[in-house]
Short mmCIF file of C-alpha atoms and ligand atoms in Angstrom, two decimals:
data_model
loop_
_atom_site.label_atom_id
_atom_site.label_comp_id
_atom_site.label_asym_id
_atom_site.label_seq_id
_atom_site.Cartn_x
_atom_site.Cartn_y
_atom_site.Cartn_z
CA UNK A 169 -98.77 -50.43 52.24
CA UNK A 170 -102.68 -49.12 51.61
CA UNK A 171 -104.31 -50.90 49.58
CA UNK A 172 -105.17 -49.09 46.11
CA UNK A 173 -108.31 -47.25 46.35
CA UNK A 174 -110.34 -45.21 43.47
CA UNK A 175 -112.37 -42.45 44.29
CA UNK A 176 -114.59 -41.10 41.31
CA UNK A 177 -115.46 -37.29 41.41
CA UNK A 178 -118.89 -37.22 41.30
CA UNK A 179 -118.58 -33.40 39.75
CA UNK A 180 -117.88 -35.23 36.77
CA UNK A 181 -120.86 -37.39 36.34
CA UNK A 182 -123.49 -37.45 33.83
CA UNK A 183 -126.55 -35.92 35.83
CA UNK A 184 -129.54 -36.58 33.34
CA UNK A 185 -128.43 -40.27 34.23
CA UNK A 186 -127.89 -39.80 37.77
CA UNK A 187 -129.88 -43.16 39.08
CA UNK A 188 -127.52 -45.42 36.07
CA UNK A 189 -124.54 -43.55 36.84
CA UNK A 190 -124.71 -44.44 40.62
CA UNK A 191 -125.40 -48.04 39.78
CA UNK A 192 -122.62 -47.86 37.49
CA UNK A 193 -120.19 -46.90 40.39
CA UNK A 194 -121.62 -49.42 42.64
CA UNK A 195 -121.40 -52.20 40.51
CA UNK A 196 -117.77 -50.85 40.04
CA UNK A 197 -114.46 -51.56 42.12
CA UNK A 198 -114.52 -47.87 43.14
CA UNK A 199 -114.49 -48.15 47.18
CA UNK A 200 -114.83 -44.46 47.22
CA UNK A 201 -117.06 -41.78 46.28
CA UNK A 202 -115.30 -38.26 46.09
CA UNK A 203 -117.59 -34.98 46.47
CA UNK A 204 -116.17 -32.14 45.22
CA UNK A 205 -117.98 -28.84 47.04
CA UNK A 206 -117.21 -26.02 46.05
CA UNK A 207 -118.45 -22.35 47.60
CA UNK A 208 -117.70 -20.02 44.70
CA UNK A 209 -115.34 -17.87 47.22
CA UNK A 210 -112.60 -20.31 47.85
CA UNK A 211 -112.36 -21.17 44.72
CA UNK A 212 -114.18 -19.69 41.24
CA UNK A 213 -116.91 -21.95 40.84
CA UNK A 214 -120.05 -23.32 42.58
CA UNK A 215 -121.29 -27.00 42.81
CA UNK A 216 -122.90 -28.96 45.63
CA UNK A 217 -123.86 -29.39 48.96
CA UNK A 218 -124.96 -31.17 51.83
CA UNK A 219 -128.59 -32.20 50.33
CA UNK A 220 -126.78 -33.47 47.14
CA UNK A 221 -124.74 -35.65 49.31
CA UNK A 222 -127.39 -37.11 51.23
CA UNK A 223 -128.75 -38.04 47.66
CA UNK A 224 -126.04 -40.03 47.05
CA UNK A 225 -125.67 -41.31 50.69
CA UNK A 226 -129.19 -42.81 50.28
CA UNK A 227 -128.24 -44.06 46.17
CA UNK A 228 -124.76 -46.03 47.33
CA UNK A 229 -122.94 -47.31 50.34
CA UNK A 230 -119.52 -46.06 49.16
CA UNK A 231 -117.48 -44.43 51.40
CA UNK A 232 -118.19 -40.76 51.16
CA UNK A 233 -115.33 -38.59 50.47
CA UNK A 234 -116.13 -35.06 50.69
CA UNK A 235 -113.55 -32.37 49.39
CA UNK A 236 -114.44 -29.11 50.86
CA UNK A 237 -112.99 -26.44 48.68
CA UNK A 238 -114.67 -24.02 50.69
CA UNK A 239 -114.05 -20.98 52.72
CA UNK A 240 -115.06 -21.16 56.91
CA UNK A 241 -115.00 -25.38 57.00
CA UNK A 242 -115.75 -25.32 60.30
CA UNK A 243 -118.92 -23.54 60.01
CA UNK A 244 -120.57 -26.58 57.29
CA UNK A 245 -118.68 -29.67 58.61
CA UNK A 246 -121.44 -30.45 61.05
CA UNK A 247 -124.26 -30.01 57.47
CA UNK A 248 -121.96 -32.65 55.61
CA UNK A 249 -121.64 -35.12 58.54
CA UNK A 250 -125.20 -34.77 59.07
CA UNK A 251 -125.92 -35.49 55.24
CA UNK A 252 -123.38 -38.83 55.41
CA UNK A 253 -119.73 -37.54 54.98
CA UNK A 254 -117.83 -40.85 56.26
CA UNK A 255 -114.42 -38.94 55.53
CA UNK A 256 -114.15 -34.86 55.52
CA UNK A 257 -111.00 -33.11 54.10
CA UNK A 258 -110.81 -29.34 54.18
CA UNK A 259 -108.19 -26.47 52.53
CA UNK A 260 -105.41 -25.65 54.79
CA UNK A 261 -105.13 -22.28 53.11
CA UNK A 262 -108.97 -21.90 54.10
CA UNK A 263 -107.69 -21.45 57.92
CA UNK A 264 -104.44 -19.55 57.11
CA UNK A 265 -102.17 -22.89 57.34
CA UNK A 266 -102.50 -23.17 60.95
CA UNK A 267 -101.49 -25.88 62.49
CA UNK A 268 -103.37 -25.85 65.78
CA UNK A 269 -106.82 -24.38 63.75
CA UNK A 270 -106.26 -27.59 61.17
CA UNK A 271 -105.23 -30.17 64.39
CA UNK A 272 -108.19 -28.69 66.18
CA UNK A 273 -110.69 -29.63 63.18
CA UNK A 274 -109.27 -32.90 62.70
CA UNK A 275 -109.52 -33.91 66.53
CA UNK A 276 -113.37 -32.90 66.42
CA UNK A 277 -113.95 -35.03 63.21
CA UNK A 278 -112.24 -37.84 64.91
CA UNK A 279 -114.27 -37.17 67.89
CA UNK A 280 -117.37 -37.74 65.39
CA UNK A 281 -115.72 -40.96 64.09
CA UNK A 282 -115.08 -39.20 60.73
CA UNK A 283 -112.01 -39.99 59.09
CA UNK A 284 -109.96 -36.75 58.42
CA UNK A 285 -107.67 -34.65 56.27
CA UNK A 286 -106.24 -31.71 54.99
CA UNK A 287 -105.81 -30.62 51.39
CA UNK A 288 -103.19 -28.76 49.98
CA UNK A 289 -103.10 -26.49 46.48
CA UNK A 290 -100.23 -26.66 43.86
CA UNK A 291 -98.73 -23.51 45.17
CA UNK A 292 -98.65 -24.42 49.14
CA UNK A 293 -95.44 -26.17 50.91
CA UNK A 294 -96.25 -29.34 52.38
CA UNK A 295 -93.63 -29.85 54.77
CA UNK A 296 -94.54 -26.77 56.76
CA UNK A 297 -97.05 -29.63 58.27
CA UNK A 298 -95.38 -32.67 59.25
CA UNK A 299 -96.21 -32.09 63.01
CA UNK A 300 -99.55 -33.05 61.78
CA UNK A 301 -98.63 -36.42 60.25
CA UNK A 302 -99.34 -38.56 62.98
CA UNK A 303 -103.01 -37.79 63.43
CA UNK A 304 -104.42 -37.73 60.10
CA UNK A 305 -106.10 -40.44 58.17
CA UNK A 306 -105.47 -39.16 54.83
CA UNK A 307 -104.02 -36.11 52.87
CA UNK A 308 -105.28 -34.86 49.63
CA UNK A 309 -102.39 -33.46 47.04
CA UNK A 310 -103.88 -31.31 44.32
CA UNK A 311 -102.74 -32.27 41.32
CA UNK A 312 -104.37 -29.19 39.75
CA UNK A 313 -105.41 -25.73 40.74
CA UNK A 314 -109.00 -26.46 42.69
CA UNK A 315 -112.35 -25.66 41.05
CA UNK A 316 -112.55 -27.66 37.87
CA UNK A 317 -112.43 -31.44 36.22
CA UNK A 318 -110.99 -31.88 33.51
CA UNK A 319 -107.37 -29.83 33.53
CA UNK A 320 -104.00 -31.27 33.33
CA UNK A 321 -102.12 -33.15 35.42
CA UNK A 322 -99.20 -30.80 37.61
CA UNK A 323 -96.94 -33.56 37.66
CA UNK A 324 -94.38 -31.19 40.03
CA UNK A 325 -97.08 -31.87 42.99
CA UNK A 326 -95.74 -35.27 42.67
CA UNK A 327 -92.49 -33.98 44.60
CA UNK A 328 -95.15 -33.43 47.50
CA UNK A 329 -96.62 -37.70 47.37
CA UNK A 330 -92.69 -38.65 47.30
CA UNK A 331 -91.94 -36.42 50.65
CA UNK A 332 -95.17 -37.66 52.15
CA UNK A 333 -94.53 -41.50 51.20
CA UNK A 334 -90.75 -41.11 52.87
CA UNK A 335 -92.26 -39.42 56.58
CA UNK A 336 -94.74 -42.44 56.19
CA UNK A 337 -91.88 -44.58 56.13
CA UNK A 338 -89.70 -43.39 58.24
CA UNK A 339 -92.15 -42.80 60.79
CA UNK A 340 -93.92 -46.25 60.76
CA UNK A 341 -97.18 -44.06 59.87
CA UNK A 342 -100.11 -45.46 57.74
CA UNK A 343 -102.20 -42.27 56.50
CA UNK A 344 -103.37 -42.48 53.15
CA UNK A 345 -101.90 -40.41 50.33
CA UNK A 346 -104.71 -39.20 47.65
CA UNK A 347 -104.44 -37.32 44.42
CA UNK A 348 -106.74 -34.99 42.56
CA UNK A 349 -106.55 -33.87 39.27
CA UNK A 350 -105.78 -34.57 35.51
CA UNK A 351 -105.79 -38.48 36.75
CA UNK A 352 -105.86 -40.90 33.69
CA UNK A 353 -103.86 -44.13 32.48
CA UNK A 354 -100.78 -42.67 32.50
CA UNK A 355 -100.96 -40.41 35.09
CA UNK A 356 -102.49 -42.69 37.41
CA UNK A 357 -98.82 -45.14 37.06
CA UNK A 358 -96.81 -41.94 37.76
CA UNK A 359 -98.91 -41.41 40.95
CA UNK A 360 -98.69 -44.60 42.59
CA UNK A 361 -94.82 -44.88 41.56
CA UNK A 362 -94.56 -41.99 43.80
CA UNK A 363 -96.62 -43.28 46.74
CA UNK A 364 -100.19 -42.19 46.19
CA UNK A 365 -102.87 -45.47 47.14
CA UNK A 366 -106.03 -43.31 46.65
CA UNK A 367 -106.78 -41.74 43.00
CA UNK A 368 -109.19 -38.58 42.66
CA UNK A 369 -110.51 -39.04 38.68
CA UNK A 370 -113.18 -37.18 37.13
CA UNK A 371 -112.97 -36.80 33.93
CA UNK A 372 -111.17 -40.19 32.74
CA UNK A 373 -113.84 -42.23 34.78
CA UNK A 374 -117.24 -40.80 33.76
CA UNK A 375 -116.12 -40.69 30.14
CA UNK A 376 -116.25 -44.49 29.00
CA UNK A 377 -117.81 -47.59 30.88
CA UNK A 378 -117.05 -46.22 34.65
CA UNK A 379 -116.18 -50.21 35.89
CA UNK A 380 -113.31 -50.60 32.94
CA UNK A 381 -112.14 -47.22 33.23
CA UNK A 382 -112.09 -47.84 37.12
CA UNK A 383 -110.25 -51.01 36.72
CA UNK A 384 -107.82 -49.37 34.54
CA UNK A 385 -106.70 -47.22 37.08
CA UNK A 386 -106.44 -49.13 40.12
C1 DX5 B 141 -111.01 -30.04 41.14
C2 DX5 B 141 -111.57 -31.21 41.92
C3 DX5 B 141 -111.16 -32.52 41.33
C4 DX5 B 141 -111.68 -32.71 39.94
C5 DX5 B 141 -110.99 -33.88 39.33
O1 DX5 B 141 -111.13 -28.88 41.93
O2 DX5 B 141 -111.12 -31.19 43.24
O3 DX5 B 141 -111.67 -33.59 42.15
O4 DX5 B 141 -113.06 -32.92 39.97
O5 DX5 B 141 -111.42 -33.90 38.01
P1 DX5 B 141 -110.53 -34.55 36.87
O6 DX5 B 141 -110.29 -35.98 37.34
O7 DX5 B 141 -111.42 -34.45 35.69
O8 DX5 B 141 -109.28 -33.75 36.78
ZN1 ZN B 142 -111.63 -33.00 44.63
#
């Protein structure tokens, strides 16, 4: 069993207080740091990327979790391990659900010593990928539609974390099992009852004290 792991979205964060805000995270029990980048094409809405996350790369030594909702991952994978990406997950819908396109991505992160996964949306099966089970470090389940904080929970993607926790099982496999989207108090119980260890939050963490709203979550 993973241990529990945090991972605040950093879309979320008050940016006329960057420098506080990053100390706030550090001095948190937040292991990870979760970078939302977005390309405006993908999905409807533009954020960050690779110079943003070098900013942060030189702020914190958190574990760098970059969430490419982004069109063409191949072509800016190399930009984002450059700028300090420790783990890269990318849209399977960005290479047409693939298999050997998405096996062929992860094998070159792990041949960069990047951890690696894919990410699914709402509407997208997740069984259609078991074959890929064995190599991957972690999977994202999106818990809303991609390209905003802030929305409510889906909590029918938790069907998807139950499946995934039961291969895991069965198949003596130890990937990690993340969630993204409308995570809070509540929500947060509902996701590791289903077999989630690793908790996208945006909102719910940058909206209080970001240590006691971690805490309250892990
Ligand atoms: C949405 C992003 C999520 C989002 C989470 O496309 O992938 O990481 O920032 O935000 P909250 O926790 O506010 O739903
Ligand atoms: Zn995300």
């Amino acid at each position: 069993m993973n241990e529990h792991i945090v991972a605040p979205s950093v879309l979320s964060l008050d940016y006329t207080h960057l420098k506080e805000q990053v100390r706030g995270l550090n001095e948190s029990n937040a292991k990870w740091l979760h970078f939302d980048v977005m390309d405006g094409h993908f999905v409807p809405n533009i954020t960050f990327g690779p110079i943003i996350l070098h900013t942060f790369d030189q702020m914190s030594d958190l574990f760098m979790d970059v969430h490419l909702m982004i069109s063409d991952p191949e072509k800016y994978i190399p930009d984002f391990i450059k700028a300090g990406a420790d783990g890269i997950t990318f849209h399977t819908e960005a290479v047409g659900n693939d298999i050997e396109h998405i096996r062929k991505i992860i094998d070159d992160l792990h041949a960069q010593s990047i951890k690696a996964g894919f990410v699914v949306k709402p509407k997208t099966d997740i069984k259609q990928f078991e074959p890929l089970l064995p190599i991957v470090d972690y999977i994202l389940i999106m818990s809303v539609e991609p390209g905003f904080g802030g929305q409510k929970f889906m909590p029918d993607q938790l069907e998807k974390v139950r499946w995934l926790d039961a291969k895991r099982q069965e198949k003596g496999l130890s990937f990690r099992i993340e969630i993204d989207g409308g995570i809070n108090e509540t929500t947060a119980k509902e996701a590791y009852a289903a077999g989630c260890d690793t908790l996208v939050a945006g909102s719910y963490v940058f909206k209080a004290d970001i240590a006691k709203q971690v805490d309250s979550i892990l």
